[in-house]
Amino acid sequence: MARAKKEAALTPEERLQAALVPDWERPYKLPENWCWTTVGAINQYVGISADPTKAKNKTFELYSVPSSADNYPEIVLGVDIGSTKQSVKKGDVLLCKINPRINRVWKVSKYTDHSLLASSEWIVIRNSGLISNYLMWCFRSPYFRGYMLSNVSGVGGSLMRAQPKFVQGYPVPVPPLAEQQRIVGRIESLFAKLDEASNALLLGKRRNRAVVDSFETRKAAILHKAFTGELTAKWREEHGVGMESWEKKSVGELCISLKYGTAKKSDASGNVVVLRMGNLQQGEIDWSDLAYSNDPDDIEKYKLFPGDVLFNRTNSAALVGKTAIYRGEHPAIYAGYLIKLDYDHDKIIGDYLNYALNTLDAKKYCNSVKTDGVNQSNINAKKIGAYSFNVPSIPEQEKTVSVIQKLLSKEQQTKEAAEIVLDQIELMKKSILARAFRGELGTNDPSEESAVELLRQVIEQEDGDVIRPKAKAKRIAIPAEIKPLLSGANEEAIVKLLLKAAPQSVSTQTVMSISKKKFELMDALRNLEKKQIVSKSDSGEYSLVR
């Protein structure tokens, strides 16, 4: 209520002036009939907490941050929510505080008849006088994302937070209402065409038939063919070898030992890298986010050699069982959540073992034998040692690995080429948004009433959640020495406006908001300047001379 009381002490014109962003704080120039305001000036939302645990059997439509990725809220019972949320309503725009590098802006749509809740990680923006989709797209635009990253707390990633107190001061361009709708229509039309191009790229056409495919799906298909012997059928024919040379063997039979890694705490810096579960990615070692060891005993005991294969025994249910091969890029040892599969080099080569444990069959096996805990799952050495797969001779293993690598390299190139095009589409979308909120999409009608008048109405309106006490009207009397010099209602209206704003000056946009008859207002302004009643500053603002 403090905000309402503070605003109640201001006249409507003073509140309007306070809501307009000064010239020197405007990010860039807008069309003449647009204006700059701030998030705080247009936000009518007052936080209303809701504790769903008090309505355990009630169903809610929950706008959580994770569900925004699917663009559909969670439909969930109060007993399953477990923490206090914000009460929201249809049309509210949600601006994510967590890691603002990720462009998460969502609009509450109300898909069901259930009560609407939003995570406390959203900043809720509500204004019944502006178009919600316009605000949503605006908050996704490059200029606004720059502001979102300008004042953050936390060290990075999921710990980084945009700070609501700063967000309230970020500038928002406001065009006339009809132009807002046209901008939304143009953005959505252009984005739909770009999405069509993107989908066509992702779907593709091969041998005259459309297939929905992905790199991971194609990789799985290649590995399946490899471990059923299909990839090396020609090689066997050329070497007079049949499938009878293949044997089904377990990991335990192929390995001399299955060794758990170090349980000692790692350091932020040191001589030797300690590979952890997060470093195992897509069958290879990811050398980012590293930890280190300076312990000479551990470095000797857990030293890795090129070709060593690591198995992730403890992780989340979805990630447990990851396997990767160490290629010796940097000196390294391995952590306790990993098992080194110390294989017999006379029976199997490292790459073949690594690929075998990255097949869909291996992943299905791991999923079937894992032991689930509260927050993590586990597969011990005995269980992974029992997994069996087809193993040919060493020469055929080498040929299999060679063919797999060649095919995956080709698929990777195709994937990277597609990603380049997709990145270009994303850049085009950013360009469209940047132009949209500068008034450069060719939709603006300069003859429409200034958005200053719309902003005035927005500020003065009463919203269901925000009831602002009406300020007492300030009666403005034109001084006796000025009144005889005025000619007509427009000149009187301009003088009254300047008297209300005094001692502050008034922008051209504000003056133009007095009436739809812009040319008559300009004539009145010129006449007042000639009579030396009004003066215009270098910045283009007007004030009374006397």
XYZ file of C-alpha atoms in Angstrom:
546
model
C 0.000 0.000 0.000
C 3.025 2.280 0.413
C 3.271 2.649 -3.343
C -0.422 3.528 -3.603
C -0.141 6.161 -0.877
C 2.925 7.667 -2.461
C 1.207 7.830 -5.854
C -1.947 9.244 -4.324
C 0.021 12.358 -3.389
C 0.764 12.984 -7.068
C -1.545 14.469 -9.646
C -2.308 12.305 -12.707
C 0.018 14.465 -14.782
C 2.811 14.101 -12.230
C 2.328 10.361 -12.199
C 2.497 10.325 -15.990
C 5.690 12.368 -15.995
C 7.211 10.050 -13.398
C 6.332 7.027 -15.570
C 7.989 8.436 -18.701
C 11.671 7.633 -19.131
C 13.805 10.809 -19.429
C 15.562 11.434 -22.754
C 19.007 10.662 -21.368
C 17.910 7.247 -20.065
C 16.189 6.044 -23.240
C 18.000 3.089 -24.868
C 17.282 4.298 -28.414
C 14.982 6.547 -30.428
C 11.368 5.480 -30.995
C 8.729 6.624 -33.501
C 7.148 9.962 -32.527
C 3.884 8.422 -31.329
C 5.597 5.856 -29.074
C 6.963 6.489 -25.589
C 9.363 4.921 -23.090
C 8.176 3.833 -19.666
C 9.462 1.311 -17.094
C 8.428 -2.160 -15.970
C 7.510 -0.796 -12.540
C 5.352 1.976 -13.977
C 3.119 -0.453 -15.894
C 3.186 -3.409 -13.502
C -0.086 -3.658 -11.597
C 0.708 -6.998 -9.957
C 0.786 -7.188 -6.189
C 2.290 -10.469 -4.983
C -0.314 -12.827 -3.557
C 1.192 -15.909 -1.906
C -0.590 -19.237 -2.075
C 0.216 -22.293 0.035
C -1.000 -25.343 -1.938
C -0.153 -27.670 0.959
C -3.246 -26.285 2.718
C -5.366 -27.632 -0.148
C -3.699 -31.018 -0.607
C -6.488 -32.564 -2.662
C -7.092 -29.520 -4.839
C -5.757 -29.543 -8.401
C -3.725 -26.572 -9.608
C -2.448 -25.330 -12.954
C 1.179 -24.635 -12.024
C 3.470 -22.466 -14.143
C 6.831 -23.852 -13.004
C 10.135 -22.903 -14.598
C 10.861 -26.437 -15.953
C 7.410 -26.715 -17.554
C 8.040 -23.530 -19.549
C 10.336 -25.580 -21.809
C 7.264 -27.536 -22.956
C 5.109 -24.392 -23.074
C 2.490 -26.155 -20.966
C 1.926 -25.875 -17.197
C 1.916 -28.746 -14.727
C -1.529 -29.994 -13.683
C -0.799 -31.127 -10.157
C -2.352 -31.731 -6.731
C -1.515 -29.374 -3.881
C 0.032 -32.234 -1.890
C 2.590 -32.735 -4.685
C 3.674 -29.087 -4.879
C 5.112 -28.707 -1.420
C 6.075 -25.012 -1.271
C 4.506 -21.581 -1.381
C 3.762 -20.201 -4.842
C 2.346 -17.012 -6.381
C -1.288 -16.661 -7.344
C -1.569 -15.502 -10.975
C -4.264 -15.017 -13.581
C -4.689 -15.371 -17.333
C -2.685 -12.818 -19.302
C 0.038 -12.326 -16.687
C 3.528 -12.299 -18.192
C 6.211 -14.297 -16.367
C 9.829 -13.198 -16.425
C 12.281 -15.778 -15.056
C 14.781 -14.713 -12.406
C 16.951 -17.856 -12.632
C 19.995 -17.602 -14.908
C 18.789 -14.748 -17.143
C 21.188 -15.893 -19.868
C 18.374 -18.318 -20.712
C 15.585 -16.367 -22.410
C 12.606 -17.638 -20.404
C 9.500 -15.483 -20.723
C 6.029 -17.049 -20.534
C 2.408 -15.942 -20.597
C -0.229 -17.413 -18.295
C -2.845 -18.921 -20.599
C -5.275 -20.854 -18.327
C -5.679 -24.188 -20.083
C -7.972 -25.605 -17.385
C -10.531 -24.461 -14.838
C -8.089 -25.044 -11.981
C -6.590 -22.260 -9.868
C -3.472 -20.723 -11.395
C -0.141 -20.715 -9.582
C 3.366 -19.684 -10.577
C 6.765 -20.496 -9.133
C 8.364 -17.830 -6.952
C 11.232 -17.859 -9.466
C 9.049 -15.824 -11.835
C 8.685 -12.043 -11.758
C 4.999 -11.503 -12.550
C 4.082 -8.584 -14.827
C 0.397 -7.658 -15.049
C -1.253 -4.858 -16.993
C -4.810 -5.017 -18.288
C -4.309 -1.933 -20.475
C -1.470 -3.338 -22.602
C -1.431 -6.446 -24.810
C 0.147 -9.381 -22.932
C 1.696 -10.913 -26.037
C 3.326 -7.582 -26.843
C 4.968 -7.499 -23.407
C 5.981 -11.153 -23.701
C 7.784 -10.586 -27.013
C 9.263 -7.333 -25.763
C 10.800 -9.076 -22.744
C 12.300 -11.670 -25.113
C 13.928 -9.025 -27.327
C 17.723 -8.471 -27.360
C 17.667 -4.998 -25.777
C 15.660 -6.245 -22.759
C 17.770 -9.373 -22.320
C 20.778 -7.083 -22.098
C 19.132 -5.257 -19.208
C 18.264 -8.584 -17.523
C 21.969 -9.446 -17.442
C 23.083 -6.012 -16.272
C 22.258 -6.453 -12.571
C 22.443 -10.023 -11.313
C 23.356 -11.765 -8.082
C 25.020 -15.155 -7.681
C 28.135 -16.687 -9.182
C 26.688 -18.191 -12.356
C 24.441 -20.820 -13.911
C 21.431 -21.788 -11.798
C 22.799 -19.681 -8.918
C 22.576 -16.486 -10.976
C 19.472 -14.395 -10.354
C 17.997 -11.274 -11.910
C 17.057 -8.872 -9.130
C 13.402 -7.730 -9.160
C 14.226 -4.324 -7.639
C 16.347 -3.508 -10.695
C 13.955 -5.132 -13.188
C 11.225 -2.684 -12.122
C 13.372 0.162 -13.481
C 14.132 -1.399 -16.881
C 12.723 0.600 -19.830
C 9.805 -0.644 -21.947
C 8.808 0.884 -25.326
C 5.062 1.519 -25.556
C 3.392 2.064 -28.958
C -0.328 2.814 -29.487
C -2.587 -0.135 -28.700
C -3.387 -0.915 -32.352
C 0.334 -0.918 -33.178
C 0.991 -3.370 -30.327
C -1.447 -5.776 -31.932
C 0.087 -5.297 -35.378
C 3.589 -5.921 -33.999
C 2.461 -9.148 -32.323
C 0.798 -10.287 -35.554
C 3.882 -9.498 -37.665
C 6.298 -11.209 -35.239
C 4.176 -14.350 -35.018
C 3.707 -14.450 -38.794
C 7.444 -14.108 -39.492
C 8.370 -16.587 -36.770
C 5.889 -19.117 -38.168
C 7.631 -18.949 -41.548
C 11.052 -19.357 -39.952
C 9.770 -22.294 -37.900
C 8.493 -23.905 -41.086
C 11.984 -23.617 -42.573
C 13.485 -25.003 -39.374
C 11.079 -27.945 -39.277
C 11.727 -28.702 -42.941
C 15.430 -28.823 -42.172
C 14.955 -31.102 -39.180
C 12.514 -33.419 -40.939
C 14.359 -33.545 -44.245
C 13.629 -35.832 -47.184
C 15.726 -38.864 -47.930
C 15.083 -41.152 -50.887
C 11.781 -39.376 -51.449
C 10.417 -40.177 -48.006
C 10.231 -37.843 -45.072
C 11.771 -39.076 -41.865
C 11.855 -37.471 -38.470
C 15.413 -38.115 -37.393
C 18.069 -36.904 -34.991
C 21.777 -37.398 -34.544
C 21.281 -39.565 -31.453
C 18.729 -41.769 -33.233
C 21.065 -42.264 -36.193
C 23.984 -42.960 -33.844
C 21.916 -45.636 -32.062
C 21.049 -47.223 -35.419
C 24.713 -47.291 -36.451
C 25.736 -48.931 -33.163
C 22.945 -51.498 -33.475
C 24.210 -52.484 -36.922
C 27.761 -52.646 -35.582
C 26.977 -55.097 -32.773
C 24.793 -57.334 -34.917
C 27.567 -57.683 -37.488
C 25.839 -55.785 -40.281
C 28.509 -53.089 -40.598
C 31.312 -55.608 -41.199
C 29.442 -58.180 -43.349
C 31.535 -57.268 -46.408
C 34.772 -57.431 -44.389
C 33.943 -60.955 -43.203
C 33.138 -62.027 -46.772
C 36.467 -60.655 -47.980
C 38.362 -62.444 -45.188
C 36.451 -65.719 -45.310
C 35.086 -65.301 -41.817
C 31.550 -66.118 -40.687
C 29.362 -64.923 -37.821
C 30.271 -68.130 -35.983
C 33.541 -66.358 -35.079
C 31.542 -63.995 -32.855
C 31.094 -64.872 -29.184
C 28.789 -63.426 -26.571
C 30.915 -62.382 -23.601
C 30.291 -60.451 -20.421
C 32.151 -57.344 -19.275
C 33.477 -59.413 -16.393
C 34.941 -61.993 -18.775
C 36.595 -59.292 -20.876
C 38.091 -57.359 -17.965
C 40.944 -58.220 -15.640
C 39.401 -56.051 -12.910
C 36.706 -53.425 -12.312
C 38.284 -50.674 -10.188
C 36.465 -47.971 -8.221
C 38.003 -44.492 -8.210
C 39.347 -42.315 -5.421
C 37.083 -41.352 -2.540
C 39.265 -38.426 -1.501
C 38.066 -34.859 -1.902
C 39.393 -33.092 -4.990
C 40.813 -29.566 -5.203
C 39.969 -26.527 -7.329
C 43.504 -26.514 -8.735
C 46.382 -28.957 -8.849
C 48.727 -31.091 -10.889
C 46.420 -33.819 -12.182
C 42.781 -33.749 -13.291
C 40.230 -35.796 -11.343
C 37.595 -36.962 -13.825
C 34.095 -36.990 -12.317
C 30.723 -38.195 -13.574
C 29.966 -34.847 -15.247
C 33.066 -35.225 -17.426
C 31.650 -38.306 -19.170
C 29.650 -37.011 -22.141
C 28.520 -38.795 -25.325
C 31.165 -41.517 -24.993
C 34.055 -39.051 -24.701
C 35.699 -36.971 -21.952
C 34.459 -33.390 -21.575
C 37.405 -31.331 -20.311
C 35.341 -28.469 -18.866
C 34.426 -27.948 -15.196
C 37.488 -29.792 -13.913
C 38.639 -30.753 -10.423
C 42.219 -31.664 -9.473
C 44.357 -33.767 -7.157
C 47.724 -33.066 -5.549
C 47.835 -36.375 -3.657
C 50.882 -38.378 -4.895
C 49.475 -41.704 -3.644
C 46.152 -41.194 -5.449
C 47.872 -39.972 -8.607
C 49.926 -43.170 -8.707
C 47.092 -45.544 -7.717
C 44.342 -44.164 -9.985
C 46.415 -42.984 -12.941
C 44.645 -43.334 -16.281
C 46.234 -44.474 -19.536
C 45.068 -43.712 -23.103
C 42.298 -46.148 -24.049
C 40.996 -46.672 -20.501
C 37.206 -46.974 -20.337
C 35.253 -45.359 -17.466
C 31.773 -46.366 -16.311
C 29.564 -44.028 -14.249
C 28.191 -46.207 -11.427
C 26.293 -43.514 -9.465
C 24.207 -40.663 -10.891
C 20.589 -39.685 -11.459
C 18.279 -42.412 -12.739
C 18.465 -40.959 -16.254
C 22.265 -40.643 -16.382
C 23.627 -43.583 -14.390
C 25.568 -45.978 -16.630
C 27.265 -43.361 -18.805
C 30.475 -44.682 -20.352
C 33.387 -42.829 -21.957
C 36.920 -43.516 -23.175
C 39.969 -41.608 -21.941
C 42.314 -40.680 -24.802
C 45.165 -39.183 -22.790
C 44.619 -35.500 -23.618
C 45.642 -34.486 -20.072
C 47.102 -36.415 -17.119
C 44.151 -37.659 -15.066
C 42.818 -39.954 -12.360
C 39.164 -40.822 -11.706
C 36.696 -40.216 -8.853
C 34.830 -42.736 -6.715
C 31.542 -42.586 -8.629
C 33.363 -44.024 -11.633
C 34.602 -47.550 -12.335
C 37.618 -48.181 -14.570
C 36.911 -51.193 -16.772
C 40.424 -52.654 -16.814
C 39.960 -54.793 -19.910
C 42.181 -57.509 -21.338
C 43.777 -55.994 -24.458
C 44.123 -59.467 -25.997
C 40.351 -59.931 -25.918
C 38.884 -56.497 -26.716
C 39.950 -53.000 -27.776
C 38.912 -49.931 -25.765
C 36.847 -48.219 -28.441
C 34.859 -51.387 -29.116
C 34.073 -51.782 -25.388
C 33.146 -48.107 -25.135
C 30.778 -48.300 -28.105
C 29.257 -51.520 -26.754
C 28.323 -49.805 -23.493
C 26.797 -46.846 -25.355
C 24.272 -48.935 -27.301
C 20.562 -48.839 -26.574
C 20.787 -52.459 -25.371
C 23.403 -51.483 -22.785
C 21.340 -48.525 -21.618
C 18.235 -50.716 -21.292
C 20.244 -53.210 -19.263
C 21.555 -50.493 -16.939
C 18.040 -49.174 -16.443
C 16.831 -52.662 -15.498
C 19.561 -53.412 -12.929
C 20.079 -49.990 -11.298
C 19.243 -49.559 -7.629
C 17.293 -46.351 -7.018
C 17.907 -44.200 -3.946
C 16.336 -40.929 -2.833
C 18.190 -38.673 -5.257
C 20.440 -41.041 -7.179
C 20.744 -44.491 -8.663
C 23.571 -46.995 -8.489
C 24.962 -49.863 -10.604
C 27.746 -51.754 -8.834
C 30.725 -53.522 -10.413
C 29.076 -56.946 -10.169
C 26.034 -55.786 -12.157
C 27.950 -54.079 -14.951
C 30.296 -57.062 -15.016
C 27.330 -59.292 -15.865
C 26.345 -57.355 -19.002
C 27.132 -59.366 -22.153
C 27.346 -58.486 -25.853
C 28.663 -59.836 -29.147
C 32.452 -59.804 -29.545
C 34.281 -60.684 -32.804
C 38.011 -61.135 -33.334
C 40.389 -58.233 -32.646
C 40.855 -57.502 -36.406
C 37.073 -57.348 -36.919
C 36.721 -55.181 -33.806
C 39.243 -52.764 -35.332
C 37.306 -52.735 -38.620
C 34.012 -52.223 -36.739
C 35.425 -49.259 -34.816
C 36.836 -47.767 -38.047
C 33.455 -47.984 -39.809
C 31.579 -46.606 -36.772
C 33.930 -43.623 -36.511
C 33.656 -42.881 -40.227
C 29.850 -42.988 -40.173
C 29.550 -40.974 -36.947
C 31.960 -38.359 -38.317
C 29.746 -37.960 -41.385
C 26.630 -37.716 -39.217
C 28.353 -35.176 -36.974
C 29.175 -33.023 -40.003
C 25.543 -33.196 -41.121
C 24.418 -32.271 -37.604
C 26.827 -29.340 -37.424
C 25.700 -28.055 -40.831
C 22.077 -28.221 -39.679
C 22.979 -26.453 -36.431
C 24.600 -23.615 -38.391
C 21.366 -23.077 -40.328
C 19.327 -23.296 -37.116
C 21.649 -20.751 -35.479
C 21.109 -18.448 -38.455
C 17.337 -18.808 -38.025
C 17.700 -17.885 -34.342
C 19.763 -14.827 -35.309
C 17.029 -13.818 -37.754
C 14.459 -14.106 -34.961
C 16.585 -11.900 -32.720
C 16.875 -9.368 -35.538
C 13.090 -9.361 -36.021
C 12.555 -8.740 -32.304
C 15.182 -5.984 -32.241
C 13.479 -4.209 -35.171
C 9.974 -4.797 -33.799
C 10.582 -2.785 -30.649
C 12.209 0.053 -32.535
C 9.143 0.444 -34.727
C 11.023 -0.839 -37.796
C 8.708 -3.623 -38.987
C 6.747 -1.287 -41.231
C 3.558 -1.551 -39.180
C 3.532 1.797 -37.380
C 0.892 4.396 -38.277
C 2.250 7.838 -37.296
C -1.240 9.355 -37.477
C -2.442 7.260 -34.527
C -2.826 8.910 -31.155
C 0.365 9.087 -29.104
C 1.037 6.203 -26.741
C 1.497 8.802 -24.011
C -2.288 9.010 -23.812
C -2.475 5.205 -23.546
C 0.138 5.281 -20.794
C -1.897 7.943 -19.009
C -4.942 5.646 -19.065
C -2.867 2.676 -17.934
C -1.497 4.584 -14.971
C -4.864 5.964 -13.894
C -6.901 2.779 -14.307
C -7.974 0.638 -11.387
C -7.072 -3.042 -11.632
C -8.737 -5.854 -9.739
C -5.597 -6.531 -7.705
C -4.448 -2.932 -7.375
C -6.849 -0.305 -6.101
C -5.147 3.039 -6.124
C -6.703 5.878 -4.095
C -7.690 8.670 -6.419
C -5.716 11.837 -5.929
C -7.689 14.991 -5.404
C -7.967 16.941 -8.620
C -5.761 19.987 -8.682
C -7.640 22.947 -10.050
C -5.510 24.906 -12.466
C -6.246 28.597 -12.964
C -4.614 30.475 -15.836
C -2.985 33.648 -14.477
C -4.882 36.864 -15.262
C -1.913 38.374 -17.116
C -1.734 35.384 -19.532
C -5.413 34.644 -20.185
C -6.147 37.693 -22.403
C -3.245 36.673 -24.683
C -4.650 33.222 -25.421
C -6.626 32.379 -28.530
C -8.810 29.300 -28.408
C -9.223 26.113 -26.387
C -5.995 24.450 -27.592
C -3.775 27.238 -26.328
C -5.599 27.211 -22.985
C -5.204 23.413 -22.714
C -1.473 23.637 -23.415
C -0.942 26.368 -20.848
C -2.891 24.397 -18.211
C -0.762 21.333 -18.948
C 2.451 23.328 -18.509
C 1.137 24.903 -15.310
C 0.401 21.435 -13.912
C 3.878 20.211 -14.782
C 5.724 23.303 -13.536
C 8.512 23.650 -12.643
C 9.261 20.638 -14.876
C 9.145 20.963 -18.645
C 6.901 18.814 -20.862
C 7.807 16.732 -23.915
C 6.253 17.185 -27.350
C 4.643 13.758 -27.001
C 2.877 14.795 -23.825
C 1.572 17.975 -25.438
C 0.366 15.983 -28.457
C -1.598 13.689 -26.133
C -4.026 16.517 -25.330
C -6.013 16.043 -28.512
C -6.224 13.941 -31.656
C -6.008 17.135 -33.727
C -2.220 17.183 -33.909
C -1.842 19.901 -36.549
C -4.049 22.303 -34.582
C -2.004 21.598 -31.449
C 1.234 22.343 -33.314
C -0.212 25.620 -34.583
C -1.228 26.507 -31.013
C 2.278 25.723 -29.756
C 3.881 27.928 -32.414
C 1.507 30.773 -31.569
C 2.364 30.476 -27.875
C 6.070 30.579 -28.747
C 5.573 33.697 -30.889
C 3.713 35.361 -28.007
C 6.647 34.389 -25.762
C 4.299 32.554 -23.393
C 5.981 29.199 -24.057
C 9.623 28.366 -24.761
C 11.182 25.259 -26.277
C 14.440 23.871 -24.887
C 17.301 22.366 -26.912
C 16.043 18.910 -25.904
C 12.641 19.688 -27.483
C 10.648 20.128 -24.253
C 8.274 22.992 -23.456
C 7.841 25.189 -20.392
C 6.105 28.466 -19.505
C 8.055 31.690 -19.861
C 5.736 33.573 -17.533
